[in-house]
Coordinates of C-alpha atoms in Angstrom, one line a residue:
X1000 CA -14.5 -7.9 22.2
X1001 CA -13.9 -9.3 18.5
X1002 CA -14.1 -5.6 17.3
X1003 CA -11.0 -4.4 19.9
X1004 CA -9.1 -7.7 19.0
X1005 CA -9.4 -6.5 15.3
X1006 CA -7.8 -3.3 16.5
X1007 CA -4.8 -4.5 18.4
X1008 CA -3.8 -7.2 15.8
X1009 CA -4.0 -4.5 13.0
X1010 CA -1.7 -2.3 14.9
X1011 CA 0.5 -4.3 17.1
X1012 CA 0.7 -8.2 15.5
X1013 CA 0.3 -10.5 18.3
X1014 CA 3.3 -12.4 18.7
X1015 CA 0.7 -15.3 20.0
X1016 CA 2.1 -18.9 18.9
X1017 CA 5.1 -16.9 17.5
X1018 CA 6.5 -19.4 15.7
X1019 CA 3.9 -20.9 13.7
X1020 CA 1.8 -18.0 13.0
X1021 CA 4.8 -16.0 11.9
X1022 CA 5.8 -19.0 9.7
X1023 CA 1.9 -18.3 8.0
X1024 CA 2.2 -14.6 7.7
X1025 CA 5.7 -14.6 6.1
X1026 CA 4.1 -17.0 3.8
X1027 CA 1.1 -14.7 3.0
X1028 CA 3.1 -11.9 2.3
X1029 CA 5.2 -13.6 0.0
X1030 CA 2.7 -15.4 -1.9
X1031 CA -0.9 -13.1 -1.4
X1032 CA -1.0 -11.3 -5.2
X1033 CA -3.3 -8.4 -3.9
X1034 CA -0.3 -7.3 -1.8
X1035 CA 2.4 -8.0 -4.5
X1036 CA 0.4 -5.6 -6.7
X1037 CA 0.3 -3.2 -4.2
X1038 CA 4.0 -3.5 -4.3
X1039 CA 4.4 -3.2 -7.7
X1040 CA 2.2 -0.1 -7.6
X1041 CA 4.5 1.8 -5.3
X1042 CA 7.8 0.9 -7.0
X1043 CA 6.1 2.4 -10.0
X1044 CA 5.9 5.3 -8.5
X1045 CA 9.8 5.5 -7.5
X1046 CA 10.3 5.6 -11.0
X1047 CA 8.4 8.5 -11.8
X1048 CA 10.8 10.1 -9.1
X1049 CA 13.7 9.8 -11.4
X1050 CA 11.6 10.8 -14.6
X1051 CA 10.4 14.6 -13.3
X1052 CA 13.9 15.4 -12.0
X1053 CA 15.8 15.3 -14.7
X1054 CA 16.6 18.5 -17.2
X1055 CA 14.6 19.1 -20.3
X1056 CA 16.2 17.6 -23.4
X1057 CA 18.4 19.3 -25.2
X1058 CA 17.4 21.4 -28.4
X1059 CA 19.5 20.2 -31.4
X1060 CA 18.9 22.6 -34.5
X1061 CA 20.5 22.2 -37.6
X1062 CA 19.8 24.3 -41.2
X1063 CA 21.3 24.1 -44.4
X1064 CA 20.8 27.0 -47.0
X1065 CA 20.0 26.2 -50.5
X1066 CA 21.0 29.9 -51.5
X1067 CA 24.3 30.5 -49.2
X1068 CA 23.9 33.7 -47.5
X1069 CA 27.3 35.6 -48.8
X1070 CA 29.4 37.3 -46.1
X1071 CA 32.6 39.4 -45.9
X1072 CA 34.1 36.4 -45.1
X1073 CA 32.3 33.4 -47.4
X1074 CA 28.9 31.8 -47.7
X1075 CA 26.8 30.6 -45.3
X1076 CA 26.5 27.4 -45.7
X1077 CA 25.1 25.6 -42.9
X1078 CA 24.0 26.4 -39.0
X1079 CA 24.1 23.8 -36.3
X1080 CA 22.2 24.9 -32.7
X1081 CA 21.9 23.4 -29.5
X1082 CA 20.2 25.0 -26.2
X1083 CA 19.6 23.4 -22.8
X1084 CA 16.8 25.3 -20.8
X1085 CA 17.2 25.7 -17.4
X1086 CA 13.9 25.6 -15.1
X1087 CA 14.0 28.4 -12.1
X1088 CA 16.4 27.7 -9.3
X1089 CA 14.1 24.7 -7.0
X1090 CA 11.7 23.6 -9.9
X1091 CA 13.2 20.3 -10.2
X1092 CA 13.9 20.0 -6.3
X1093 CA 9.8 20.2 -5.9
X1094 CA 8.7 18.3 -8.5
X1095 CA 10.5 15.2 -7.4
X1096 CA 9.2 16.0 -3.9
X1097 CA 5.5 15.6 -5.1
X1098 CA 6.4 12.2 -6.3
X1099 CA 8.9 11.1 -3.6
X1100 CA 5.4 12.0 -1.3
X1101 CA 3.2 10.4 -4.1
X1102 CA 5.7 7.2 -3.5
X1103 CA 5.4 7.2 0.5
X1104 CA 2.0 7.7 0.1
X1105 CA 2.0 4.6 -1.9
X1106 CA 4.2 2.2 0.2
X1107 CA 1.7 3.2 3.0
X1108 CA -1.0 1.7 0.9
X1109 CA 1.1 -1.2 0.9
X1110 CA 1.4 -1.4 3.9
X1111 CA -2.1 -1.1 5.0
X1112 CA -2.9 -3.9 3.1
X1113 CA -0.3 -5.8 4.4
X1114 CA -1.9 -5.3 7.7
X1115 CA -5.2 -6.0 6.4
X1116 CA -4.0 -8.8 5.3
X1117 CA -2.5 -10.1 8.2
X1118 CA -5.4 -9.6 10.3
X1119 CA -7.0 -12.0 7.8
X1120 CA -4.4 -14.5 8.5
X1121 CA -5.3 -14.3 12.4
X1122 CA -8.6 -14.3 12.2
X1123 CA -8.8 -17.2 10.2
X1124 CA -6.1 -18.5 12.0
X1125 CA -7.7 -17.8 15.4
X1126 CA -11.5 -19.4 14.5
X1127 CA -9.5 -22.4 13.2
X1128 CA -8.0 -23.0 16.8
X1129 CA -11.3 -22.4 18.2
X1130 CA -13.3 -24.7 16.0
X1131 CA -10.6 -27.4 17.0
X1132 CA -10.8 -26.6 20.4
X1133 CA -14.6 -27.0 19.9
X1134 CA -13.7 -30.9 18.3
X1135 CA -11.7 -31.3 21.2
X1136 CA -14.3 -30.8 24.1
X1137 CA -16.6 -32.1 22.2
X1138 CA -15.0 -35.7 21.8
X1139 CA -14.0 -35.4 25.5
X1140 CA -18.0 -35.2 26.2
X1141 CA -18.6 -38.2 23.9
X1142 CA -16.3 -40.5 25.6
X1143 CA -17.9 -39.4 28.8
X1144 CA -21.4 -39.9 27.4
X1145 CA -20.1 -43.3 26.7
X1146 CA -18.9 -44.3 29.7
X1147 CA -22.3 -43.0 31.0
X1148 CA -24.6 -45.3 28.4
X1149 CA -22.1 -48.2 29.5
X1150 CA -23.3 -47.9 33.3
X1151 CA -26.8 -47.1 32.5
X1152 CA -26.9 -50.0 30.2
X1153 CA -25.6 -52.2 32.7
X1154 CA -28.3 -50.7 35.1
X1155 CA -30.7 -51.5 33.2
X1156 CA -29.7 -55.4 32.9
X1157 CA -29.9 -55.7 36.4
X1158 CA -33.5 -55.2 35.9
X1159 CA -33.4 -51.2 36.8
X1160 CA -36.9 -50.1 34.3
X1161 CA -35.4 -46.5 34.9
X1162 CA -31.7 -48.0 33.3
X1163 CA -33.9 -47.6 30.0
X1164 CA -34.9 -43.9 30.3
X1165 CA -31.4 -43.5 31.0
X1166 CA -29.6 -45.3 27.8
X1167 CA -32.3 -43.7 25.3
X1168 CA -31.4 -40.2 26.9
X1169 CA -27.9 -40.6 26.6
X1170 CA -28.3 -41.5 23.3
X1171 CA -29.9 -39.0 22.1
X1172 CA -27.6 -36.4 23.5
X1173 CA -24.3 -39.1 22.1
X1174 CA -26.5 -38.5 18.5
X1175 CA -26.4 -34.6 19.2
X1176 CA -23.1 -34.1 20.0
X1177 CA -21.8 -36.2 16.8
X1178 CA -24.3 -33.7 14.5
X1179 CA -22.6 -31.3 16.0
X1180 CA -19.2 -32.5 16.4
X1181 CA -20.1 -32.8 12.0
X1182 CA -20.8 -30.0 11.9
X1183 CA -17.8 -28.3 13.3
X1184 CA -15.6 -30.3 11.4
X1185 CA -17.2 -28.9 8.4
X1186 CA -16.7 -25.5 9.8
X1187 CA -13.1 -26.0 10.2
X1188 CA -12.5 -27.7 6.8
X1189 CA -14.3 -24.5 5.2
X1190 CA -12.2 -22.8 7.1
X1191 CA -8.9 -24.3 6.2
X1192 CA -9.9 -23.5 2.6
X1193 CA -10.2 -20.0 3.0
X1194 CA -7.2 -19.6 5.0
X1195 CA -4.9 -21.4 2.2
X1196 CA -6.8 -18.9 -0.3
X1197 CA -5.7 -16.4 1.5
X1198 CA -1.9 -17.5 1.5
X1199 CA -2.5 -18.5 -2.5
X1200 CA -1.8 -22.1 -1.5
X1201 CA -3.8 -25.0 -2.8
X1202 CA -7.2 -25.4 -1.0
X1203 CA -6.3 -28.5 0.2
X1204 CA -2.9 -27.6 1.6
X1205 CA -2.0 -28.9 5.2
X1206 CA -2.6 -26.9 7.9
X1207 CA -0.2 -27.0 11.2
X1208 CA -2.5 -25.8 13.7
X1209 CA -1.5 -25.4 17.5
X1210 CA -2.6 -27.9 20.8
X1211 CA -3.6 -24.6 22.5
X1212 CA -3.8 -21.1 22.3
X1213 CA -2.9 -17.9 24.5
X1214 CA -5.7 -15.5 25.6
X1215 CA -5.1 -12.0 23.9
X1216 CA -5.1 -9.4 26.8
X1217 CA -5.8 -5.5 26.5
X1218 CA -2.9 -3.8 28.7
X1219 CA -3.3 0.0 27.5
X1220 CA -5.9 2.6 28.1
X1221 CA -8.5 3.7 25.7
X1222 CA -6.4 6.8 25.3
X1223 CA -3.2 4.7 24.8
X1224 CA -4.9 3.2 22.3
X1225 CA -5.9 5.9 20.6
X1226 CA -3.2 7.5 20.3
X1227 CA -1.4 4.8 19.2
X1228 CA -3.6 4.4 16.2
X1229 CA -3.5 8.3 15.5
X1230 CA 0.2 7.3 14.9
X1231 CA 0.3 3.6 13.7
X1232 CA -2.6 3.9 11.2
X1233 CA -1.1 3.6 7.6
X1234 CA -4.3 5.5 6.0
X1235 CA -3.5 8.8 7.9
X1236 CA 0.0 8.5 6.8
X1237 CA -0.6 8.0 3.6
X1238 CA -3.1 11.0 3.5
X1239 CA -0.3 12.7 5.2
X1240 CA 2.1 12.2 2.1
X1241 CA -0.8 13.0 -0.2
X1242 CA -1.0 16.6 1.3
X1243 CA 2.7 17.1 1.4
X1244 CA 2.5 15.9 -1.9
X1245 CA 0.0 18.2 -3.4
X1246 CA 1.9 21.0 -1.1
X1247 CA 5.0 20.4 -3.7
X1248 CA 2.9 20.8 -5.8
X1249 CA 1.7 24.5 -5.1
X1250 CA 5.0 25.1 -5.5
X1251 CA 6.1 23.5 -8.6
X1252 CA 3.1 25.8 -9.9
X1253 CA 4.6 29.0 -8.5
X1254 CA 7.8 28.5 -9.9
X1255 CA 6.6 27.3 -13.5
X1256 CA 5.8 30.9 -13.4
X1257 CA 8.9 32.1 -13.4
X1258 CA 11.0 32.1 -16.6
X1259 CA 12.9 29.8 -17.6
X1260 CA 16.7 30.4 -18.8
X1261 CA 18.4 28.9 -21.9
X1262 CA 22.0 28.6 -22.8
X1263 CA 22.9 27.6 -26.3
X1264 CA 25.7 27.1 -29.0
X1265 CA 25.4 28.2 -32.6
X1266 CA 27.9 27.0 -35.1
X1267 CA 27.9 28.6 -38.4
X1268 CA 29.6 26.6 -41.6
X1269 CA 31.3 29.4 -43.9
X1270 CA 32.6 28.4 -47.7
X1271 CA 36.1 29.7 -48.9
X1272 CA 36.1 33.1 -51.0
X1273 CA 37.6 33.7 -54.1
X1274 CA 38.4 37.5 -52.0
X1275 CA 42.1 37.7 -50.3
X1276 CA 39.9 39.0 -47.2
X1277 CA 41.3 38.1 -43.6
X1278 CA 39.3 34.9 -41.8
X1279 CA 38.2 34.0 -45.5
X1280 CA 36.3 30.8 -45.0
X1281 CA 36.5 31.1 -41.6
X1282 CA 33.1 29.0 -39.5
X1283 CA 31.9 31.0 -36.8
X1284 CA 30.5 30.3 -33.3
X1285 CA 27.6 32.3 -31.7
X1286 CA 27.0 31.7 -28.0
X1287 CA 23.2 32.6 -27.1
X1288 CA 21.3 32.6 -24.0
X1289 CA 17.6 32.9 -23.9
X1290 CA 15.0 33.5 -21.2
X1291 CA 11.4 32.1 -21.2
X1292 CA 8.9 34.6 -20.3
X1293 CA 5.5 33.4 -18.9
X1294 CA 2.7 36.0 -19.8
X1295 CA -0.1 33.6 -19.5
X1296 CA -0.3 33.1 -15.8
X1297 CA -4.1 31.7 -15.7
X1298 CA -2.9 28.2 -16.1
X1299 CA -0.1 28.6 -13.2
X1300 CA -2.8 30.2 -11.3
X1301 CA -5.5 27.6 -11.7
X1302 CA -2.3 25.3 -10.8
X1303 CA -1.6 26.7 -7.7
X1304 CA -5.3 26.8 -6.6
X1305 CA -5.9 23.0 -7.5
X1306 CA -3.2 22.1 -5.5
X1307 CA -4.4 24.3 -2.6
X1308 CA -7.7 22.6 -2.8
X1309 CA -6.4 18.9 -2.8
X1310 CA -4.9 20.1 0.3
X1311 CA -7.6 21.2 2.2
X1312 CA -9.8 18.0 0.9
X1313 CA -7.3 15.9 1.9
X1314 CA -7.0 17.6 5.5
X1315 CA -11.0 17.0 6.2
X1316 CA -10.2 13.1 5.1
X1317 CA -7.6 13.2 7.0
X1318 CA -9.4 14.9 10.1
X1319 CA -12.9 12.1 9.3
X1320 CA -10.5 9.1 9.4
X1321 CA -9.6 10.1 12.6
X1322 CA -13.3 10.8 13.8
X1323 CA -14.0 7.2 12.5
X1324 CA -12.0 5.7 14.3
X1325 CA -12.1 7.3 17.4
X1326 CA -16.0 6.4 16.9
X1327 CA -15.3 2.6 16.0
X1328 CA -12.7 2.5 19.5
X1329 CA -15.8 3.8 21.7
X1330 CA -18.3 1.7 20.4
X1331 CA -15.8 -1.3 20.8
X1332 CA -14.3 -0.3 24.2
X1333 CA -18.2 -0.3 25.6
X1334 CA -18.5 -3.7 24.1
X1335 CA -14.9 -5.4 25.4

């Protein structure tokens, strides 16, 4: 029963004393600093978005020659280059697609601990409401035990030798009850302190807790349910991104492959000559274009097959997740 309660609040959020449980898991995800790192960790990731999909750098050359180079029309003097490569047509496209995945991947991360922690939250929050409930029939059965010793007291002043048995008997069980009742109350007070810990409040924090609490019912069939968490569960889609990820990937290593083109701009610096020659001192301009050619194709290779092999390893987690689970629903559907 706990086990198929675990389920449903991991995947659905009972909206069970809305108000002031919502208030407590707001808080928690606001103030929890396992889930703000987890945050941080997939906004990282956005950045490397912007990094990978962004042109090469530009080439600037420049050369000076100590002896100028004479021409028919002056010296050389100087050269100034620049050249912007161009990866092949889609290169960029998939490489920002295996870190836009990387990035969903991640924010499903996050948000499988935000779930995990929330079903901290209402767990705690849950055994706290039982434990008080557990205060409040107990201190219901004291004041009766009370009243009880009261009569059989009185019994036994009116000369009753059983009135005795009676007032030692309730006694002990009034002595019982108030171990326990101690007990409890210790309980709940360890309990408050873990479920301020888990907010990142100060142990002793005050806790609004509830007068009662709604029973949480099972509606859907076993099959409802798992297909819901087939869908719902944030560790298959973040394997899911992973494998699209490493898909981009493959491709990014196919097209790496493929050459690369280059355009560039050479501007040549040209001293004055003492010759009347036409375009004397004249600089010059030299367009150039230049294309990358990848003879080494082991490394794209070995790329390509990496990529294809994070796949398939991330298809059988995928594929044991869901065996998992579906194992973990049986077991707990036979015990609900």
């Amino acid at each position: 029963m706990k086990k198929l309660i675990y389920i449903l609040l991991l995947l659905f959020g009972a909206e069970i004393n809305a108000q002031t449980l919502n208030d407590y898991l707001k808080i928690a995800a606001e103030n929890n600093l396992g889930l703000k790192a987890k945050f941080k960790d997939y906004e990282a990731s956005l950045e490397k978005v912007n990094q990978v999909g962004s042109l090469p750098d530009p080439v600037l050359d420049f050369g000076y020659f100590i002896s100028p180079i004479e021409t028919r029309n002056g010296p050389q003097q100087a050269k100034i280059g620049v050249m912007q490569m161009f990866p092949w047509i889609g290169t960029l496209n998939a490489r920002e697609q295996v870190f836009a995945n990387m990035a969903k991947s991640k924010y499903e991360d996050f948000e499988a601990q935000k779930k995990q922690l929330f079903y901290m939250v209402k767990k705690v929050w849950y055994e706290m409401n039982e434990l008080k409930q557990s205060i409040t029939i107990i201190d219901a059965n004291l004041a009766i035990l009370k009243s009880f010793e009261s009569l059989a007291t009185q019994k036994f002043e009116t000369g009753s030798k059983k009135g005795m048995v009676d007032v030692l008997r309730i006694q002990m069980e009034t002595a019982e009850l108030e171990n326990k009742l101690l007990l409890v109350r210790d309980k709940l007070n360890v309990k408050k302190v873990s479920f301020n810990n888990v907010l990142n409040r100060e142990p002793e924090t005050e806790i609004t807790l509830p007068e009662t609490t709604e029973v949480l019912s099972v509606m859907e069939s076993k099959q409802q349910l798992m297909d819901s968490i087939s869908v719902a569960n944030n560790e298959l889609r973040s394997m899911e991104m992973k494998k699209e990820a490493f898909h981009s990937s493959s491709v990014v290593a196919k097209k790496q492959g493929l050459p690369m083109l280059g355009v560039g701009l050479n501007y040549f610096m040209i001293g004055s000559t003492n010759l009347s020659a036409p375009n004397s001192g004249q600089d010059a301009f030299m367009p150039m274009v230049s294309v990358s050619i990848p003879i080494f194709r082991k490394k794209y290779k070995a790329q390509q097959n990496e990529a294809n092999l994070n796949m398939e390893s991330v298809q059988f987690q995928m594929e044991n997740k869901k065996n998992m689970l579906e194992n973990e629903l049986e077991m707990t559907w036979v015990d609900y």
